[in-house]
Each structure stands twice: as C-alpha cells, then as structure tokens.
GROMACS .gro file of C-alpha atoms in nm:
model
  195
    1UNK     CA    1  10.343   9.730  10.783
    2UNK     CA    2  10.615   9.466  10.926
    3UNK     CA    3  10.619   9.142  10.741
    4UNK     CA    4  10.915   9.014  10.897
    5UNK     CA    5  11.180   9.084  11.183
    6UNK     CA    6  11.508   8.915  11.149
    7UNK     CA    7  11.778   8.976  11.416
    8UNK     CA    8  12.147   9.051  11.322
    9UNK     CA    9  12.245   8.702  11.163
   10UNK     CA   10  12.606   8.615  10.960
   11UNK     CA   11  12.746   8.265  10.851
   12UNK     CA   12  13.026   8.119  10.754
   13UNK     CA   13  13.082   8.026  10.355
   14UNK     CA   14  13.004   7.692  10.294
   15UNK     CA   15  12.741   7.593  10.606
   16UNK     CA   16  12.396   7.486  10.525
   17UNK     CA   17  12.119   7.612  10.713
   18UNK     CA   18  11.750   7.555  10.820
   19UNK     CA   19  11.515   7.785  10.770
   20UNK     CA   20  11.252   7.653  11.001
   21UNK     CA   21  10.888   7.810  11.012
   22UNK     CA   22  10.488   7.750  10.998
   23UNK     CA   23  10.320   7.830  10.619
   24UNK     CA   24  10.274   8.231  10.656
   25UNK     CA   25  10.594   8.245  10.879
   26UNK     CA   26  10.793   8.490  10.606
   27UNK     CA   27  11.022   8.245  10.522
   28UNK     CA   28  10.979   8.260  10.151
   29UNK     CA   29  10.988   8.661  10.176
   30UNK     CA   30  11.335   8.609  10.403
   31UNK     CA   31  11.444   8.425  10.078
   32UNK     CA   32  11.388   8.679   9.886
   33UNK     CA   33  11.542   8.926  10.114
   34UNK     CA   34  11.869   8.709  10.107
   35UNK     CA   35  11.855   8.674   9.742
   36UNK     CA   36  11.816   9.036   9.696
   37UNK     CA   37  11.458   8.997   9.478
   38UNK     CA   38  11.312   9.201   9.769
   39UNK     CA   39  11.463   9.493   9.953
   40UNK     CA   40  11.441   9.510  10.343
   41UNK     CA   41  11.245   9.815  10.487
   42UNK     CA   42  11.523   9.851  10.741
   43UNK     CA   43  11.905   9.717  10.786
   44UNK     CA   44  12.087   9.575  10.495
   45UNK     CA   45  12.195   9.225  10.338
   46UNK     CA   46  12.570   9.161  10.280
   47UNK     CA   47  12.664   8.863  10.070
   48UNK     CA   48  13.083   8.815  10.000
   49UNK     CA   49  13.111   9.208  10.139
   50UNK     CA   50  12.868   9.329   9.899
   51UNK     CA   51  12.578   9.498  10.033
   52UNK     CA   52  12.304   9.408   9.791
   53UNK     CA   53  12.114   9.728   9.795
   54UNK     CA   54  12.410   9.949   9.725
   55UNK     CA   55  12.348   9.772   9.342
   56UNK     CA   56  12.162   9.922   9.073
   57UNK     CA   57  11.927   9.658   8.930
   58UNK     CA   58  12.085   9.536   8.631
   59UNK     CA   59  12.393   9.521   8.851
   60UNK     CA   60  12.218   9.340   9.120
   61UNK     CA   61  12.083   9.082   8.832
   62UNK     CA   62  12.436   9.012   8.739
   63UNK     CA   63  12.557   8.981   9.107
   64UNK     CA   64  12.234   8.741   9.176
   65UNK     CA   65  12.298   8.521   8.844
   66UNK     CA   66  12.686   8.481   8.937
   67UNK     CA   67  12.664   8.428   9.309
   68UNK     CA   68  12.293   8.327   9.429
   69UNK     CA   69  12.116   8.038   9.322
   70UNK     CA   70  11.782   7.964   9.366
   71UNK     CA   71  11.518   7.671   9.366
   72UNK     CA   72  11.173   7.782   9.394
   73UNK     CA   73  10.847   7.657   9.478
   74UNK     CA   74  10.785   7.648   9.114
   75UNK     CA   75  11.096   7.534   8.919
   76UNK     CA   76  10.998   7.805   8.625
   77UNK     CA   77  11.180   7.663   8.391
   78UNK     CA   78  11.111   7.795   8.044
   79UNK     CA   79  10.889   7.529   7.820
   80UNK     CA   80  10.991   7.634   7.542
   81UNK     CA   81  11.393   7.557   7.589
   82UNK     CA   82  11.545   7.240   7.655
   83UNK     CA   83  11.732   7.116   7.977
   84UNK     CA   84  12.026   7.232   7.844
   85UNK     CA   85  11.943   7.595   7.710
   86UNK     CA   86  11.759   7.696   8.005
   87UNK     CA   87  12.043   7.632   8.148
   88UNK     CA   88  12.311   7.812   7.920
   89UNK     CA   89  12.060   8.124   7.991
   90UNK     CA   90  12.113   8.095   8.342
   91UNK     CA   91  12.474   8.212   8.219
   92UNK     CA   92  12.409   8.428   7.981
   93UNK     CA   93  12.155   8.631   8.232
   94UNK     CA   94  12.436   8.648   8.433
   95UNK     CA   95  12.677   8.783   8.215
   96UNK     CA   96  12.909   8.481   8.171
   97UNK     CA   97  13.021   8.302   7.875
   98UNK     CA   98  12.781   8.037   7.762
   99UNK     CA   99  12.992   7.686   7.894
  100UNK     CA  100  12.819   7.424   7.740
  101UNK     CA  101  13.112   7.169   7.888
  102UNK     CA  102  12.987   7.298   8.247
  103UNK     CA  103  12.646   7.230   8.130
  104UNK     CA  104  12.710   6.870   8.109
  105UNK     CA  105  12.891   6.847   8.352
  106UNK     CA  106  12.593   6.943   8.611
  107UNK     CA  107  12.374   6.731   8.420
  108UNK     CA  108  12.578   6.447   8.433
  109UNK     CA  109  12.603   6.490   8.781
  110UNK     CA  110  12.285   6.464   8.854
  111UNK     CA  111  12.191   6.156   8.610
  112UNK     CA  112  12.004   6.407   8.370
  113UNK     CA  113  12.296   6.389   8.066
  114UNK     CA  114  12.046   6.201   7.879
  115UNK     CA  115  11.777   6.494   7.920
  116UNK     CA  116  12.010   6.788   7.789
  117UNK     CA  117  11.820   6.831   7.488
  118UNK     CA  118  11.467   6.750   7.622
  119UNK     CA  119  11.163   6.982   7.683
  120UNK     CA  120  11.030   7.050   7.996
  121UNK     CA  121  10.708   6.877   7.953
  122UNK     CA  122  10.889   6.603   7.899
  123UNK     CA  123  11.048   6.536   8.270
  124UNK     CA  124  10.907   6.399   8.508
  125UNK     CA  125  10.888   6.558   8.840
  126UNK     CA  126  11.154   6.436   8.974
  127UNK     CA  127  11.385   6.566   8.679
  128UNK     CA  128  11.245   6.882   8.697
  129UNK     CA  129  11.380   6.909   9.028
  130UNK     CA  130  11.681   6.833   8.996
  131UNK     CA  131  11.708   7.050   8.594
  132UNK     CA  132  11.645   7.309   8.864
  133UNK     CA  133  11.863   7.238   9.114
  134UNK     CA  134  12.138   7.253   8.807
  135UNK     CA  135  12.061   7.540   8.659
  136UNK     CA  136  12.111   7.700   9.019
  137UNK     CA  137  12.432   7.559   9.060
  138UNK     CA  138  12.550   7.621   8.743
  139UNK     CA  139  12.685   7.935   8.760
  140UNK     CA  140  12.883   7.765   9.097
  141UNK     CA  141  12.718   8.018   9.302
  142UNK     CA  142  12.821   8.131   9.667
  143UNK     CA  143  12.477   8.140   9.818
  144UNK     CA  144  12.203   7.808   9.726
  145UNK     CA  145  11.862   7.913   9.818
  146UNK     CA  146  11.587   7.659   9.863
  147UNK     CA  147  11.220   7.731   9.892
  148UNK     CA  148  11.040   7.440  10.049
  149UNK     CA  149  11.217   7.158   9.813
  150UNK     CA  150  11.036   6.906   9.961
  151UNK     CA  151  10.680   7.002   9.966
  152UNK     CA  152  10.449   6.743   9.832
  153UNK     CA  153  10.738   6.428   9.800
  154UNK     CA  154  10.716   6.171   9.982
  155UNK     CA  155  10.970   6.027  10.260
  156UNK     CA  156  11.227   5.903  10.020
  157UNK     CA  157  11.187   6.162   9.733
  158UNK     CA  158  11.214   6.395  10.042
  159UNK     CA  159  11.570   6.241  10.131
  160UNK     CA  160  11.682   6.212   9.751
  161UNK     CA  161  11.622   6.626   9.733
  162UNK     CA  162  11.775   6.730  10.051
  163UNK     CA  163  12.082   6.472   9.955
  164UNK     CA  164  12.086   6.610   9.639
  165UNK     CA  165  12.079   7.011   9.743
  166UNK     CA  166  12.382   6.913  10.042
  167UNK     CA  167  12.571   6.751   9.771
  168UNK     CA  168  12.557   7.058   9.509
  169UNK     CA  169  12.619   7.326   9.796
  170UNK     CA  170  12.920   7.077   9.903
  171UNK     CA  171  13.073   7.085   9.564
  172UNK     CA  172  13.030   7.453   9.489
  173UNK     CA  173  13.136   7.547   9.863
  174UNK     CA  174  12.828   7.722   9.873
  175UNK     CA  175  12.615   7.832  10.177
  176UNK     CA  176  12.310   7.622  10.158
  177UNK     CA  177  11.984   7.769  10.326
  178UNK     CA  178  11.676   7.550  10.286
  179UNK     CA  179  11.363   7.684  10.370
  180UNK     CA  180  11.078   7.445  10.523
  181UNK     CA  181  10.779   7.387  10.739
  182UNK     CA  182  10.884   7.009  10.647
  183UNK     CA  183  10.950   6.851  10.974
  184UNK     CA  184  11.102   6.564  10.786
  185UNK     CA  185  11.423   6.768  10.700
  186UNK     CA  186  11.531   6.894  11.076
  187UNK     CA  187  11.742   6.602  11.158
  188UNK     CA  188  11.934   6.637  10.837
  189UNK     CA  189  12.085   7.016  10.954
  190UNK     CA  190  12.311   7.150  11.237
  191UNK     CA  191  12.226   7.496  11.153
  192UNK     CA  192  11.853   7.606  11.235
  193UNK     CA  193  11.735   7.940  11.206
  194UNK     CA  194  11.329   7.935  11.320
  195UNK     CA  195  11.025   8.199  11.227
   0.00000   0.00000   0.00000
C-alpha cells in the first residue's frame, strides 16, 4: 500500500526547509526516506549526486554517518557513554577518525563543554537536546534532519531549538529540513514543503 506520495522536489545546499504536516501525515517516514533509513517503493533519493539506493548497506551507513545528520523524536543517545563518547561514536560509525578537538568544539558551542564527560541521565532535557543536536552535526554533515524538535517545549524552549538547529545547519552549510505539525515554527522558515 502507498504511505506517502512526494512530487519531484530538489534544493539548493545550504537552505532550510519546513516540513509542514498533521500527526499521521508521513512526515517522519519522508525523513526517513531522505535519510536513506527507508527505501522508496518508487523513484529514487539523490543527496550530493549520490543516489542512496545504488549503496550497499554498510556503504549507505558510512554515507549516512558522514553526510546526514539526524535528531529524532527520541534523542537515543546511549546511557551508558558520556556526552562526549557518544559522540566520538558518531565518528567512528561513520568511518572517520575519532576528533576529540571537534568534539569540544561542538560542545562548546552549544554551552555543553562542561557536560563532555557526563552520563545521559544526568542532563536535563534541554541538554539532551542539544548533546543531540551535536552529535548530528558533528560529523559536519551536508543534510540536518529534524523530527518534530519542538514537540512538548514550550514557546521559548521552542525558539531556543529552532535557533539552535538554524545556527548548526548555518555553520556546517548544511541543508536543514525540520519536520513539524508545530505551528509555532512556520514563521521562522522561507522554505515550506506541506503533507
């Protein structure tokens, strides 16, 4: 059966998008059509003139851990590494050299330096979000995926994440596609793609 219909869509490196929809609208399965975790029943996904289903998996893994990042709906972050190691997997997953300089540098950036060698359980929230938000930047991908970052905060946590996400895709030049049913964030994009 169809799940989703998507017409012929391209952008430009470096613009950030809307991915506008209701809950049930396919936009976390579009996601994961763009971030080549699902395979389309029909047409193809091209990302930097790769087409993501000419890869074999492992090879698609790499290609995903070098030039897609992802924030999901739940962070995932592994409780039993610290800030900093899940994020040196990140690049070791993707077949880079562990940079532990780049790690703090991220972290730094995003006022969690102090949290580099803290466990999971010990963030709050807020830190979670944004240890996520650097471990998919860390790998300064092409492509920043967001899946509803801004579900359950409220008005100015909501700001903070979608400031924070533009900022990160900014200084990676990466194409930033945030998906929401989050009213809140529609004034804050040019780019609006709607399910």
């Amino acid at each position: 059966t169809e799940v989703l219909r998507v017409p012929a869509w391209s952008t430009a490196q470096g613009a950030h998008w809307l991915l506008l929809g209701p809950s049930g609208s396919g936009k976390t399965t579009l996601l994961h059509v763009l971030a080549g975790i699902l395979r389309p029943g029909a047409g193809c996904v091209q990302l930097a003139g790769q087409d993501l289903a000419a890869l074999a998996p492992g090879a698609l893994d790499r290609f995903r851990g070098r030039n897609i990042g992802i924030v999901l709906q739940r962070l995932h972050l592994l409780p039993s590494l610290t800030v900093a190691q899940n994020l040196l997997l990140a690049q070791y997953l993707a077949g880079l050299p562990q940079d532990a300089a780049r790690v703090q540098e991220v972290l730094a950036g995003l006022d969690l330096a102090d949290k580099a060698q803290a466990y999971p359980h010990a963030l709050s929230h807020g830190q979670a979000q944004r240890v996520a938000v650097a471990r998919a930047v860390v790998n300064k991908p092409r492509v920043l995926l967001a899946d509803e970052p801004t579900s359950n905060l409220d008005d100015a946590r909501c700001a903070q994440a979608l400031d924070l996400l533009h900022a990160q895709a900014k200084e990676c030049g990466a194409t930033l596609i945030v998906a929401t049913h989050d009213q809140r964030a529609k004034a804050r994009f040019s780019n609006r793609l709607d399910l």
